[in-house]
């Protein structure tokens, strides 16, 4: 999808080309390249079996990919909107207090629902369930 974005901008109108050039080499270029590195390049280390069987490496890769995807969403929203067709409306993005509180509230609400789910829906390991069924079936 990153290659498709570059190819479409190259073939598209001059505004799309300028927007892509600003995303790749402009003020927010570290966010774009960080998203590319974390979401595309980092998972490529999973080709090594030694990395795939390491629990700690999988956790680090999973967190890195999540950060990369978040950076990608940030670049779509913020970088896509900070340059308008009118130069008089150009400016830098600065999150407001309401946006920060909204972020904290959604994380808190998700955490509450996750904890409620863990509390009221027990985790049943499928292996143990199948093992019990086999023990009951065998005389």
PDB file of C-alpha atoms in Angstrom:
ATOM      1  CA  UNK A   1       0.000   0.000   0.000  1.00  0.00           C
ATOM      2  CA  UNK A   2       2.933   2.356   0.596  1.00  0.00           C
ATOM      3  CA  UNK A   3       4.226   1.670  -2.906  1.00  0.00           C
ATOM      4  CA  UNK A   4       0.749   2.169  -4.315  1.00  0.00           C
ATOM      5  CA  UNK A   5       0.517   5.520  -2.534  1.00  0.00           C
ATOM      6  CA  UNK A   6       3.808   6.660  -4.068  1.00  0.00           C
ATOM      7  CA  UNK A   7       2.872   5.387  -7.524  1.00  0.00           C
ATOM      8  CA  UNK A   8      -0.567   7.014  -7.428  1.00  0.00           C
ATOM      9  CA  UNK A   9       0.942  10.325  -6.350  1.00  0.00           C
ATOM     10  CA  UNK A  10       3.512  10.127  -9.124  1.00  0.00           C
ATOM     11  CA  UNK A  11       0.823   9.493 -11.748  1.00  0.00           C
ATOM     12  CA  UNK A  12      -1.778  11.787 -10.205  1.00  0.00           C
ATOM     13  CA  UNK A  13      -2.381  15.475 -10.292  1.00  0.00           C
ATOM     14  CA  UNK A  14       0.261  17.965  -9.142  1.00  0.00           C
ATOM     15  CA  UNK A  15      -1.511  18.508  -5.807  1.00  0.00           C
ATOM     16  CA  UNK A  16      -1.275  14.820  -4.913  1.00  0.00           C
ATOM     17  CA  UNK A  17       2.362  14.792  -5.986  1.00  0.00           C
ATOM     18  CA  UNK A  18       3.143  17.856  -3.857  1.00  0.00           C
ATOM     19  CA  UNK A  19       1.290  16.371  -0.885  1.00  0.00           C
ATOM     20  CA  UNK A  20       3.229  13.127  -1.139  1.00  0.00           C
ATOM     21  CA  UNK A  21       6.521  14.994  -1.525  1.00  0.00           C
ATOM     22  CA  UNK A  22       5.726  17.003   1.603  1.00  0.00           C
ATOM     23  CA  UNK A  23       4.892  13.814   3.478  1.00  0.00           C
ATOM     24  CA  UNK A  24       8.131  12.101   2.440  1.00  0.00           C
ATOM     25  CA  UNK A  25      10.569  15.001   2.747  1.00  0.00           C
ATOM     26  CA  UNK A  26       8.769  17.738   4.616  1.00  0.00           C
ATOM     27  CA  UNK A  27       8.412  18.701   8.234  1.00  0.00           C
ATOM     28  CA  UNK A  28       6.676  15.444   9.167  1.00  0.00           C
ATOM     29  CA  UNK A  29       9.046  13.161   7.230  1.00  0.00           C
ATOM     30  CA  UNK A  30      10.334  11.380  10.385  1.00  0.00           C
ATOM     31  CA  UNK A  31       6.763  10.326  11.178  1.00  0.00           C
ATOM     32  CA  UNK A  32       6.241   8.933   7.673  1.00  0.00           C
ATOM     33  CA  UNK A  33       9.567   7.090   7.599  1.00  0.00           C
ATOM     34  CA  UNK A  34       9.061   5.868  11.173  1.00  0.00           C
ATOM     35  CA  UNK A  35       5.685   4.428  10.208  1.00  0.00           C
ATOM     36  CA  UNK A  36       7.226   2.784   7.176  1.00  0.00           C
ATOM     37  CA  UNK A  37      10.096   1.308   9.186  1.00  0.00           C
ATOM     38  CA  UNK A  38       7.953   0.064  12.065  1.00  0.00           C
ATOM     39  CA  UNK A  39       4.971  -1.227  10.083  1.00  0.00           C
ATOM     40  CA  UNK A  40       6.787  -2.683   7.064  1.00  0.00           C
ATOM     41  CA  UNK A  41      10.456  -3.300   7.801  1.00  0.00           C
ATOM     42  CA  UNK A  42      10.244  -4.437  11.447  1.00  0.00           C
ATOM     43  CA  UNK A  43       7.957  -7.455  10.758  1.00  0.00           C
ATOM     44  CA  UNK A  44      10.470  -8.719   8.199  1.00  0.00           C
ATOM     45  CA  UNK A  45      12.699  -9.947  11.038  1.00  0.00           C
ATOM     46  CA  UNK A  46      10.042 -12.626  11.647  1.00  0.00           C
ATOM     47  CA  UNK A  47      11.515 -14.548   8.717  1.00  0.00           C
ATOM     48  CA  UNK A  48      14.236 -15.686  11.130  1.00  0.00           C
ATOM     49  CA  UNK A  49      13.085 -18.696  13.139  1.00  0.00           C
ATOM     50  CA  UNK A  50      15.123 -17.647  16.159  1.00  0.00           C
ATOM     51  CA  UNK A  51      13.094 -14.445  16.374  1.00  0.00           C
ATOM     52  CA  UNK A  52       9.756 -16.202  15.845  1.00  0.00           C
ATOM     53  CA  UNK A  53      10.246 -18.510  18.815  1.00  0.00           C
ATOM     54  CA  UNK A  54      11.376 -15.762  21.200  1.00  0.00           C
ATOM     55  CA  UNK A  55       8.463 -14.439  23.265  1.00  0.00           C
ATOM     56  CA  UNK A  56      10.272 -11.213  24.162  1.00  0.00           C
ATOM     57  CA  UNK A  57      11.125 -10.497  20.525  1.00  0.00           C
ATOM     58  CA  UNK A  58       7.496 -11.061  19.501  1.00  0.00           C
ATOM     59  CA  UNK A  59       6.295  -8.621  22.159  1.00  0.00           C
ATOM     60  CA  UNK A  60       8.790  -5.974  21.015  1.00  0.00           C
ATOM     61  CA  UNK A  61       7.813  -6.485  17.362  1.00  0.00           C
ATOM     62  CA  UNK A  62       4.091  -6.333  18.178  1.00  0.00           C
ATOM     63  CA  UNK A  63       4.486  -3.077  20.095  1.00  0.00           C
ATOM     64  CA  UNK A  64       6.659  -1.658  17.307  1.00  0.00           C
ATOM     65  CA  UNK A  65       4.092  -2.557  14.643  1.00  0.00           C
ATOM     66  CA  UNK A  66       1.296  -0.981  16.719  1.00  0.00           C
ATOM     67  CA  UNK A  67       3.316   2.223  17.069  1.00  0.00           C
ATOM     68  CA  UNK A  68       4.010   2.168  13.322  1.00  0.00           C
ATOM     69  CA  UNK A  69       0.328   1.787  12.472  1.00  0.00           C
ATOM     70  CA  UNK A  70      -0.527   4.604  14.881  1.00  0.00           C
ATOM     71  CA  UNK A  71       2.091   6.813  13.192  1.00  0.00           C
ATOM     72  CA  UNK A  72       0.543   5.953   9.841  1.00  0.00           C
ATOM     73  CA  UNK A  73      -2.924   7.001  11.037  1.00  0.00           C
ATOM     74  CA  UNK A  74      -1.413  10.174  12.497  1.00  0.00           C
ATOM     75  CA  UNK A  75       0.215  10.965   9.171  1.00  0.00           C
ATOM     76  CA  UNK A  76      -3.043  10.401   7.291  1.00  0.00           C
ATOM     77  CA  UNK A  77      -5.002  12.742   9.538  1.00  0.00           C
ATOM     78  CA  UNK A  78      -2.534  15.427  10.585  1.00  0.00           C
ATOM     79  CA  UNK A  79      -0.135  15.563   7.646  1.00  0.00           C
ATOM     80  CA  UNK A  80      -2.987  15.289   5.188  1.00  0.00           C
ATOM     81  CA  UNK A  81      -4.762  18.270   6.708  1.00  0.00           C
ATOM     82  CA  UNK A  82      -2.019  20.651   7.718  1.00  0.00           C
ATOM     83  CA  UNK A  83      -1.545  21.972   4.159  1.00  0.00           C
ATOM     84  CA  UNK A  84      -4.719  23.204   2.521  1.00  0.00           C
ATOM     85  CA  UNK A  85      -5.182  24.659  -0.924  1.00  0.00           C
ATOM     86  CA  UNK A  86      -5.148  28.129   0.636  1.00  0.00           C
ATOM     87  CA  UNK A  87      -1.749  29.201   1.994  1.00  0.00           C
ATOM     88  CA  UNK A  88      -3.524  31.485   4.474  1.00  0.00           C
ATOM     89  CA  UNK A  89      -4.884  28.422   6.291  1.00  0.00           C
ATOM     90  CA  UNK A  90      -1.533  26.670   6.640  1.00  0.00           C
ATOM     91  CA  UNK A  91      -0.393  26.057  10.169  1.00  0.00           C
ATOM     92  CA  UNK A  92       1.115  23.596  12.578  1.00  0.00           C
ATOM     93  CA  UNK A  93      -0.969  21.006  14.361  1.00  0.00           C
ATOM     94  CA  UNK A  94      -1.181  21.452  18.098  1.00  0.00           C
ATOM     95  CA  UNK A  95      -3.505  19.085  19.974  1.00  0.00           C
ATOM     96  CA  UNK A  96      -6.039  20.827  22.164  1.00  0.00           C
ATOM     97  CA  UNK A  97      -6.992  19.930  25.725  1.00  0.00           C
ATOM     98  CA  UNK A  98     -10.258  18.436  24.455  1.00  0.00           C
ATOM     99  CA  UNK A  99      -8.389  16.111  22.069  1.00  0.00           C
ATOM    100  CA  UNK A 100      -6.038  14.992  24.835  1.00  0.00           C
ATOM    101  CA  UNK A 101      -8.911  14.304  27.202  1.00  0.00           C
ATOM    102  CA  UNK A 102     -10.742  12.423  24.457  1.00  0.00           C
ATOM    103  CA  UNK A 103      -7.680  10.218  23.947  1.00  0.00           C
ATOM    104  CA  UNK A 104      -7.348   9.555  27.682  1.00  0.00           C
ATOM    105  CA  UNK A 105     -11.085   8.855  27.945  1.00  0.00           C
ATOM    106  CA  UNK A 106     -11.116   6.340  25.105  1.00  0.00           C
ATOM    107  CA  UNK A 107      -8.096   4.506  26.520  1.00  0.00           C
ATOM    108  CA  UNK A 108      -9.773   4.448  29.950  1.00  0.00           C
ATOM    109  CA  UNK A 109     -13.093   3.242  28.557  1.00  0.00           C
ATOM    110  CA  UNK A 110     -11.377   0.493  26.588  1.00  0.00           C
ATOM    111  CA  UNK A 111      -9.469  -0.559  29.717  1.00  0.00           C
ATOM    112  CA  UNK A 112     -12.670  -0.733  31.774  1.00  0.00           C
ATOM    113  CA  UNK A 113     -14.439  -2.868  29.180  1.00  0.00           C
ATOM    114  CA  UNK A 114     -11.386  -5.095  28.799  1.00  0.00           C
ATOM    115  CA  UNK A 115     -11.191  -5.648  32.556  1.00  0.00           C
ATOM    116  CA  UNK A 116     -14.934  -6.361  32.712  1.00  0.00           C
ATOM    117  CA  UNK A 117     -14.586  -8.858  29.881  1.00  0.00           C
ATOM    118  CA  UNK A 118     -11.704 -10.616  31.631  1.00  0.00           C
ATOM    119  CA  UNK A 119     -13.659 -10.652  34.892  1.00  0.00           C
ATOM    120  CA  UNK A 120     -16.955 -12.031  33.598  1.00  0.00           C
ATOM    121  CA  UNK A 121     -15.930 -14.156  30.594  1.00  0.00           C
ATOM    122  CA  UNK A 122     -13.576 -16.883  31.764  1.00  0.00           C
ATOM    123  CA  UNK A 123     -10.762 -17.990  29.541  1.00  0.00           C
ATOM    124  CA  UNK A 124     -11.096 -21.660  28.656  1.00  0.00           C
ATOM    125  CA  UNK A 125      -8.096 -23.320  27.106  1.00  0.00           C
ATOM    126  CA  UNK A 126      -9.242 -25.443  24.144  1.00  0.00           C
ATOM    127  CA  UNK A 127      -6.539 -28.062  24.762  1.00  0.00           C
ATOM    128  CA  UNK A 128      -7.855 -28.762  28.265  1.00  0.00           C
ATOM    129  CA  UNK A 129     -11.436 -28.998  27.012  1.00  0.00           C
ATOM    130  CA  UNK A 130     -10.498 -31.514  24.312  1.00  0.00           C
ATOM    131  CA  UNK A 131      -8.397 -33.471  26.797  1.00  0.00           C
ATOM    132  CA  UNK A 132     -11.342 -33.746  29.199  1.00  0.00           C
ATOM    133  CA  UNK A 133     -13.617 -34.883  26.370  1.00  0.00           C
ATOM    134  CA  UNK A 134     -11.125 -37.574  25.389  1.00  0.00           C
ATOM    135  CA  UNK A 135     -10.834 -38.753  28.990  1.00  0.00           C
ATOM    136  CA  UNK A 136     -14.618 -39.064  29.306  1.00  0.00           C
ATOM    137  CA  UNK A 137     -14.934 -40.886  25.990  1.00  0.00           C
ATOM    138  CA  UNK A 138     -12.200 -43.440  26.728  1.00  0.00           C
ATOM    139  CA  UNK A 139     -13.294 -46.136  29.258  1.00  0.00           C
TER     140      UNK A 139
END
